[in-house]
mmCIF file of C-alpha atoms in Angstrom:
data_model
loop_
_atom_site.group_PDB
_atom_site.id
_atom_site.type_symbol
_atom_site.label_atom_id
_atom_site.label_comp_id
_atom_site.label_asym_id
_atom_site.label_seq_id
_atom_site.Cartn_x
_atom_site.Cartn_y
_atom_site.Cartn_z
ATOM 1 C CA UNK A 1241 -8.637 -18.497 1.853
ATOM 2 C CA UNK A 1242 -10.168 -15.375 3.468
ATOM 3 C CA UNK A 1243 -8.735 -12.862 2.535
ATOM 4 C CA UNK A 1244 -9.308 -9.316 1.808
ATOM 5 C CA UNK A 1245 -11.811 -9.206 -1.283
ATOM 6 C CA UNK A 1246 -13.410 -6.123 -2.839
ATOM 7 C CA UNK A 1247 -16.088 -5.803 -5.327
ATOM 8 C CA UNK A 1248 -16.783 -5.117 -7.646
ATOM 9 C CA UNK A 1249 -13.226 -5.536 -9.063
ATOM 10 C CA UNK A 1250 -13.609 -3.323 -11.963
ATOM 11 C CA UNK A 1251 -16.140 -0.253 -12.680
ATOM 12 C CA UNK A 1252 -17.025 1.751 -15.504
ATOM 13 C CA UNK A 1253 -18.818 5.308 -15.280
ATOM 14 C CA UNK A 1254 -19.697 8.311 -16.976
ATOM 15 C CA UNK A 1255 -18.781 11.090 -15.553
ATOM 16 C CA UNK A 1256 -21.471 12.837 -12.778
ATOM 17 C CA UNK A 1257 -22.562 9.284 -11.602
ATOM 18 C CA UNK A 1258 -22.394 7.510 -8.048
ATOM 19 C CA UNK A 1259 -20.084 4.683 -7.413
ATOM 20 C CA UNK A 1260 -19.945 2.599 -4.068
ATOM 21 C CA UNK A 1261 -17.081 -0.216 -4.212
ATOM 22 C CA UNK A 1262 -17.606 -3.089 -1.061
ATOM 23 C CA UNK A 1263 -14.353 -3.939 1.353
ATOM 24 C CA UNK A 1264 -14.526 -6.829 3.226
ATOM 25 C CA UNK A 1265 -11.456 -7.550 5.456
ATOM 26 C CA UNK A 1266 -9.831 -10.271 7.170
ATOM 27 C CA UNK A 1267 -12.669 -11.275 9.528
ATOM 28 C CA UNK A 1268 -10.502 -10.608 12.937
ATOM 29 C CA UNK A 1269 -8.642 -7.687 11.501
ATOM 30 C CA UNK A 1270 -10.201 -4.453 13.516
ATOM 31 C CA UNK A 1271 -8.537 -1.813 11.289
ATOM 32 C CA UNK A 1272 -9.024 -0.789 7.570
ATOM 33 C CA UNK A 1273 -7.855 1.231 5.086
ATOM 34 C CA UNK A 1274 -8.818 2.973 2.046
ATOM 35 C CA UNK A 1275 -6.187 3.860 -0.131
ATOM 36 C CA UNK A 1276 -6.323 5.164 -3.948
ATOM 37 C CA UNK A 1277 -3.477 4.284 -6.675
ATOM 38 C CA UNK A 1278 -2.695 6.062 -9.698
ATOM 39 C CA UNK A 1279 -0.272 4.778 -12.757
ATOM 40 C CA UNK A 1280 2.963 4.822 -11.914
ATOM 41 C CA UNK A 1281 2.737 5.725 -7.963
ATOM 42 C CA UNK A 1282 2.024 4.125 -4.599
ATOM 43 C CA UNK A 1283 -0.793 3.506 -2.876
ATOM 44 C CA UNK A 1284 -2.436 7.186 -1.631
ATOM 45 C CA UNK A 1285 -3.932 6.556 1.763
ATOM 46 C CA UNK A 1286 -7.557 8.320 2.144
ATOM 47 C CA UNK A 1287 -9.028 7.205 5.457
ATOM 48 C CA UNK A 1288 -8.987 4.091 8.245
ATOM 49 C CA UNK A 1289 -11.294 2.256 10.332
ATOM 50 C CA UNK A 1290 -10.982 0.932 13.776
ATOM 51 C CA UNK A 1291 -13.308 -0.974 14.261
ATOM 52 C CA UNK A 1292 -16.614 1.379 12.979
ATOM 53 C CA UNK A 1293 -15.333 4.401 13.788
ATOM 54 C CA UNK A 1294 -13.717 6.299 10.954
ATOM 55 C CA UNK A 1295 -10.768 7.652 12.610
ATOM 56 C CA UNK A 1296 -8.540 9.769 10.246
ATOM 57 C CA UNK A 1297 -9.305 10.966 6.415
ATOM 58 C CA UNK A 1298 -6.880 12.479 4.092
ATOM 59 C CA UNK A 1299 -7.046 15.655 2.745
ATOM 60 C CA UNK A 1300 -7.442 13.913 -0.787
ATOM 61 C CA UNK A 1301 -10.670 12.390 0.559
ATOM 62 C CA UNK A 1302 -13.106 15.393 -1.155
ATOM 63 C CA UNK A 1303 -16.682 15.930 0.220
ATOM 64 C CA UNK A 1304 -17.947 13.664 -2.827
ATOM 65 C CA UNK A 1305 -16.201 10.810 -1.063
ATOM 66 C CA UNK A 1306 -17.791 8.568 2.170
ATOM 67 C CA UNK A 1307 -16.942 5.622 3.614
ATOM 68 C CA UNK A 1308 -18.877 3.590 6.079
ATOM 69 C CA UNK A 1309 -17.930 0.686 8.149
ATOM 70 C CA UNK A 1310 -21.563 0.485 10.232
ATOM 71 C CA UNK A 1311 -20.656 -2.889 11.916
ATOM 72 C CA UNK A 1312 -17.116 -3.061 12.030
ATOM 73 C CA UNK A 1313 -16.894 -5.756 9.497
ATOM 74 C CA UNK A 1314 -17.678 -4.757 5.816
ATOM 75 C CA UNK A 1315 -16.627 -1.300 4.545
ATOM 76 C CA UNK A 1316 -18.179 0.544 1.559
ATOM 77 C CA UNK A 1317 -16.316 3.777 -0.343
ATOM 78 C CA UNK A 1318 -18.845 6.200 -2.488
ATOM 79 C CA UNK A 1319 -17.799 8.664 -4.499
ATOM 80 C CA UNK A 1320 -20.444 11.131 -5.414
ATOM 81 C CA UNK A 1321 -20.847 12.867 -8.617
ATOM 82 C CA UNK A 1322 -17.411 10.858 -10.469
ATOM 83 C CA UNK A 1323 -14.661 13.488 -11.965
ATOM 84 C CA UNK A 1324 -12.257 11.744 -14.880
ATOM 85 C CA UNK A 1325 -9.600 12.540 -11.831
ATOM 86 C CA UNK A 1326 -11.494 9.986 -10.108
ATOM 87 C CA UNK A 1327 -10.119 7.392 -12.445
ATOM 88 C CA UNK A 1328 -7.867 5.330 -10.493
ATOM 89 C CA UNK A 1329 -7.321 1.873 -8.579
ATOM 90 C CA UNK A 1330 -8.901 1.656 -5.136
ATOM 91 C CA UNK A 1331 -7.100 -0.173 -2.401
ATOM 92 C CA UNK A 1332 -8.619 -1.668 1.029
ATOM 93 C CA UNK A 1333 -6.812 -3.334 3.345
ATOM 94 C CA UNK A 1334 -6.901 -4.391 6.933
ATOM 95 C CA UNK A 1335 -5.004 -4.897 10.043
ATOM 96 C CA UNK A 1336 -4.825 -6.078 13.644
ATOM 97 C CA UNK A 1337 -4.225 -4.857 16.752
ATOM 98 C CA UNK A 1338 -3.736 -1.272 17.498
ATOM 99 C CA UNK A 1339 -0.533 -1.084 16.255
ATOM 100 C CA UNK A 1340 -0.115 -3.231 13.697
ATOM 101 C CA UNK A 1341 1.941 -2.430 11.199
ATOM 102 C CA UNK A 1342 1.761 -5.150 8.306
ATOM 103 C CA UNK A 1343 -1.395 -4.301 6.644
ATOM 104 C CA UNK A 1344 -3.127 -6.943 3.917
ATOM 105 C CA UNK A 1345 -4.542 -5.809 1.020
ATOM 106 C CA UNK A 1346 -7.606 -6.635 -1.109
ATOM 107 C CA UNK A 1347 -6.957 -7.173 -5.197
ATOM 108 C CA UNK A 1348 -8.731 -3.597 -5.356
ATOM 109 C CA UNK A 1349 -11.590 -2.108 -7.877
ATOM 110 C CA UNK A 1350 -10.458 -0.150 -11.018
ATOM 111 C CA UNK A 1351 -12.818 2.629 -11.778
ATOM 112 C CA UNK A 1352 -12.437 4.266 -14.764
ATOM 113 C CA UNK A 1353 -14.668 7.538 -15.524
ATOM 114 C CA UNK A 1354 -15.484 8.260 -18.817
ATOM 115 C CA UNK B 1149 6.209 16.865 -1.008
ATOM 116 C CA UNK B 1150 7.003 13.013 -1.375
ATOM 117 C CA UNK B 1151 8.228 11.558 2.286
ATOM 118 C CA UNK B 1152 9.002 8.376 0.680
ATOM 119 C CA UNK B 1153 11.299 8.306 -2.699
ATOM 120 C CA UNK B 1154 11.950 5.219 -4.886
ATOM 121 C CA UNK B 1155 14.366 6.641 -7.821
ATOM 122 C CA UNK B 1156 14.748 3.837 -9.665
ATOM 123 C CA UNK B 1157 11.503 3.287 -11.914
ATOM 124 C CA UNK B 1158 12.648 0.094 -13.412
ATOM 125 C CA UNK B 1159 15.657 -2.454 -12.401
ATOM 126 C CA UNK B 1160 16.987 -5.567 -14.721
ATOM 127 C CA UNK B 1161 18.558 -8.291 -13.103
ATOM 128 C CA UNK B 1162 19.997 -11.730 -14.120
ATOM 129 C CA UNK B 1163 18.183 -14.895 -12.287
ATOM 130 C CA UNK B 1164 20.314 -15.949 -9.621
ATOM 131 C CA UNK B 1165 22.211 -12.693 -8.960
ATOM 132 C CA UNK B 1166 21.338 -10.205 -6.383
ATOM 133 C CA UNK B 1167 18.634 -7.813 -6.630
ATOM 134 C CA UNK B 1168 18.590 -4.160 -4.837
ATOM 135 C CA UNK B 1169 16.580 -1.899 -4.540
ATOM 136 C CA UNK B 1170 16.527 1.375 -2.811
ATOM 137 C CA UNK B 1171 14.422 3.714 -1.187
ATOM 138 C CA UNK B 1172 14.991 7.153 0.631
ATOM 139 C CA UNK B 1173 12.890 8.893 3.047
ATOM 140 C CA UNK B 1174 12.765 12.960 4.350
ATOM 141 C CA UNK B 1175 10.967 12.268 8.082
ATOM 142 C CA UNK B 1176 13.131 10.889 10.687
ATOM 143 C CA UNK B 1177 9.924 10.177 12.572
ATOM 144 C CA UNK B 1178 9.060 7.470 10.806
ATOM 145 C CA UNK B 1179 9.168 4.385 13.133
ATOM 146 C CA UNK B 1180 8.509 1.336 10.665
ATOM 147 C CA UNK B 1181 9.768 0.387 7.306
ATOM 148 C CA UNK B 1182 7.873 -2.167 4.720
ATOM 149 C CA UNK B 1183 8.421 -3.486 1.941
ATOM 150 C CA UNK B 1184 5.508 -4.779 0.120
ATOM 151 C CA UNK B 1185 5.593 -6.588 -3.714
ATOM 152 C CA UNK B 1186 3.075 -6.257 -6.214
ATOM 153 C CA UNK B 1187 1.927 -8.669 -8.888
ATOM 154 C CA UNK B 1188 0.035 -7.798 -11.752
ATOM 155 C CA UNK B 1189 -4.061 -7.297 -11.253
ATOM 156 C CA UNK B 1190 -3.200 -8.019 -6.829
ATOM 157 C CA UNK B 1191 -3.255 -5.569 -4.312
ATOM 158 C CA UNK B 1192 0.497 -5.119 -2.621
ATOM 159 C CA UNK B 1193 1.526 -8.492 -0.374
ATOM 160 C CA UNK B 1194 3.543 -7.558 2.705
ATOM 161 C CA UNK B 1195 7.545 -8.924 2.083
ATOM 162 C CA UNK B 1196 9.340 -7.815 5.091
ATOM 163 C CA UNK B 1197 9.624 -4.958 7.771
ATOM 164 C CA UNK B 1198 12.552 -3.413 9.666
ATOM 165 C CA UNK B 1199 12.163 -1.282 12.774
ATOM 166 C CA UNK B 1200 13.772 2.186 13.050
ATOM 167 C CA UNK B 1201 15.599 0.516 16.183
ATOM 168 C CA UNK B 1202 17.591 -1.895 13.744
ATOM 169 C CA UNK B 1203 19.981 -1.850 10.968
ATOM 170 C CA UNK B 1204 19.354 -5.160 9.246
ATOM 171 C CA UNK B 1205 16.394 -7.773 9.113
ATOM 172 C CA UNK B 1206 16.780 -11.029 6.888
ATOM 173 C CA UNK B 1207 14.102 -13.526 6.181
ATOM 174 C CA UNK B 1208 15.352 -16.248 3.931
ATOM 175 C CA UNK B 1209 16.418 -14.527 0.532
ATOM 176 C CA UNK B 1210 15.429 -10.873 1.561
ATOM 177 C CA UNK B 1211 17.119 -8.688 3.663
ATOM 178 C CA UNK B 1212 16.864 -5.023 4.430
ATOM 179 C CA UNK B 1213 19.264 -2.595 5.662
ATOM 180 C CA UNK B 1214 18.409 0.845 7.395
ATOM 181 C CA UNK B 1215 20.735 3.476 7.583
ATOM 182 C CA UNK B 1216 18.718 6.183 9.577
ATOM 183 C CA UNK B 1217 22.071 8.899 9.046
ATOM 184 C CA UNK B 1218 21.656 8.813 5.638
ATOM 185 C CA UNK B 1219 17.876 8.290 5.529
ATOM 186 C CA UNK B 1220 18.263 5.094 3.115
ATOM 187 C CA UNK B 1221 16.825 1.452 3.037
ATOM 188 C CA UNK B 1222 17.383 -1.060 0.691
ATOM 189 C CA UNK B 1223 15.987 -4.410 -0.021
ATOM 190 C CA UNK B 1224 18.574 -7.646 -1.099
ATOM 191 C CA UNK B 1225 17.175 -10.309 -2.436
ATOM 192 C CA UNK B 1226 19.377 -13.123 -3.255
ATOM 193 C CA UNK B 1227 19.558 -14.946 -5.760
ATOM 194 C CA UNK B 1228 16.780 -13.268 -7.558
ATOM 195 C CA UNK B 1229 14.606 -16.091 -9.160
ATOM 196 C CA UNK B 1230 12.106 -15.387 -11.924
ATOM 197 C CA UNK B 1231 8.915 -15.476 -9.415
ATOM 198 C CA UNK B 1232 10.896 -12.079 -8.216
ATOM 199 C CA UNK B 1233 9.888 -10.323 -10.838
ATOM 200 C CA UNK B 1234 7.197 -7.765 -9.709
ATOM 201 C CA UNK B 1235 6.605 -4.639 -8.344
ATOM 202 C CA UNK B 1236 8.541 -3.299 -5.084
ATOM 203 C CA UNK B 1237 6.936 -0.453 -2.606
ATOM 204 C CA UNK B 1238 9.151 1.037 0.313
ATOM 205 C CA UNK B 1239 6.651 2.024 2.830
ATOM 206 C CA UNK B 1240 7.307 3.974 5.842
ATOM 207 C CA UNK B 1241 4.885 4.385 9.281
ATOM 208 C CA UNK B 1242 4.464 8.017 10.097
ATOM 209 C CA UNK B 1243 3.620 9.015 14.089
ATOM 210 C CA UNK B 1244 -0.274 8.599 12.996
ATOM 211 C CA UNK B 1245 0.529 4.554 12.401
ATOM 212 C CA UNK B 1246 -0.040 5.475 8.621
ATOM 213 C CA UNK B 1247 1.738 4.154 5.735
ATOM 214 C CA UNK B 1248 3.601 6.545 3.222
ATOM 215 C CA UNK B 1249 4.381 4.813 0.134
ATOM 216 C CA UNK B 1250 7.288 5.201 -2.599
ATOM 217 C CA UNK B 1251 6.252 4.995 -6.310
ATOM 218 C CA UNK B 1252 7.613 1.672 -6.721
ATOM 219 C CA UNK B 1253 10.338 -0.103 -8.390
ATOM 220 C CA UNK B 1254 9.515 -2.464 -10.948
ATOM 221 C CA UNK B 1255 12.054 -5.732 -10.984
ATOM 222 C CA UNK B 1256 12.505 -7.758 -13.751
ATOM 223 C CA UNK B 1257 14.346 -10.736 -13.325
ATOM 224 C CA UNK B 1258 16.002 -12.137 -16.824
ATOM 225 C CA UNK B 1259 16.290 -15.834 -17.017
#
């Protein structure tokens, strides 16, 4: 099965440290997605990929957050200097085509910031 | 400002009845409509799609209606069996190809 996978798939912190979580995508898939998930709401989308350009970011994507996609394969999501706020699930998925609209998501990475 | 509004938190249904659950939506842009099911510790799996063209798409036990005059889409699924029991996100496609997601409806199906 290859599938989306992320790692790690869960991540504890302290608050005021680095985190980088790993995407990698559906090896033909040319788009993907970061999204963020809180309890008890829907995925929160914060930026895409097509390819390894980074094409659109949300406004929730602070200036502690970057993501890279350098090849256009792998995609990796830091978050600078963690916030409790930051506490959350972390969602990649991917896509084909430029208009694709059934994306295929990863399991995602739990961070929790203590 | 949420685009995309699932009202119904929760939703109990006996195995082998129908299941439905609803979803409204504010932008009359949006061009897509997904729904996606969630299973404990996965990420969302894609269920079925309906485009803003069309007022009905089945696939086996699911179908969805759209009814773009009152901004409403639903999701049938009949009969509900106990593998049914998950998680349900209404998603909708925005004019940037980007998905706005409801908060989810969790199903439970009673045996």
């Amino acid at each position: 099965d290859t599938g989306v996978s992320q790692n790690p798939r869960h991540k504890i912190t302290k608050r005021g440290q680095n985190v980088t979580f790993r995407c990698d995508p559906i090896s033909e898939h040319n788009r993907l997605y970061w999204y963020r998930q809180t309890l008890g709401q829907g995925p929160e989308f914060l930026t895409y990929f097509q390819n390894e350009a980074q094409l659109e970011k949300s406004r929730l994507l602070s200036d502690r957050f970057s993501a890279e996609r350098p090849k256009g394969s792998f995609s990796t999501l830091e978050i600078q200097r963690t916030e409790q706020g930051d506490s959350a699930m972390y969602l990649c998925a991917s896509s084909s085509g430029p208009v694709s609209y059934e994306q295929y998501f990863g399991p995602g990475t739990r961070l929790t910031v203590t | 400002d949420q685009q995309v509004k699932q009202n119904s938190p929760s939703l109990s249904v006996q195995e082998g009845r129908i299941s439905i659950l609803n979803c409204d939506y504010t932008n009359s842009m949006f061009d897509y409509f997904l729904w996606y099911k969630k299973y404990p510790a996965e990420g969302p799996t894609f269920l079925i799609s309906i485009s803003s063209i069309k007022d009905k798409n089945e696939d086996g036990r699911f179908t969805v209606f759209l009814n773009k005059s009152a901004k409403h889409l639903s999701l049938h699924i009949v009969p509900s069996q106990p593998g049914d029991s998950a998680v349900y996100f209404c998603a909708a496609r925005d004019s940037n190809y980007q998905l706005i997601w409801g908060a989810g409806t969790k199903l439970i199906i009673k045996p």
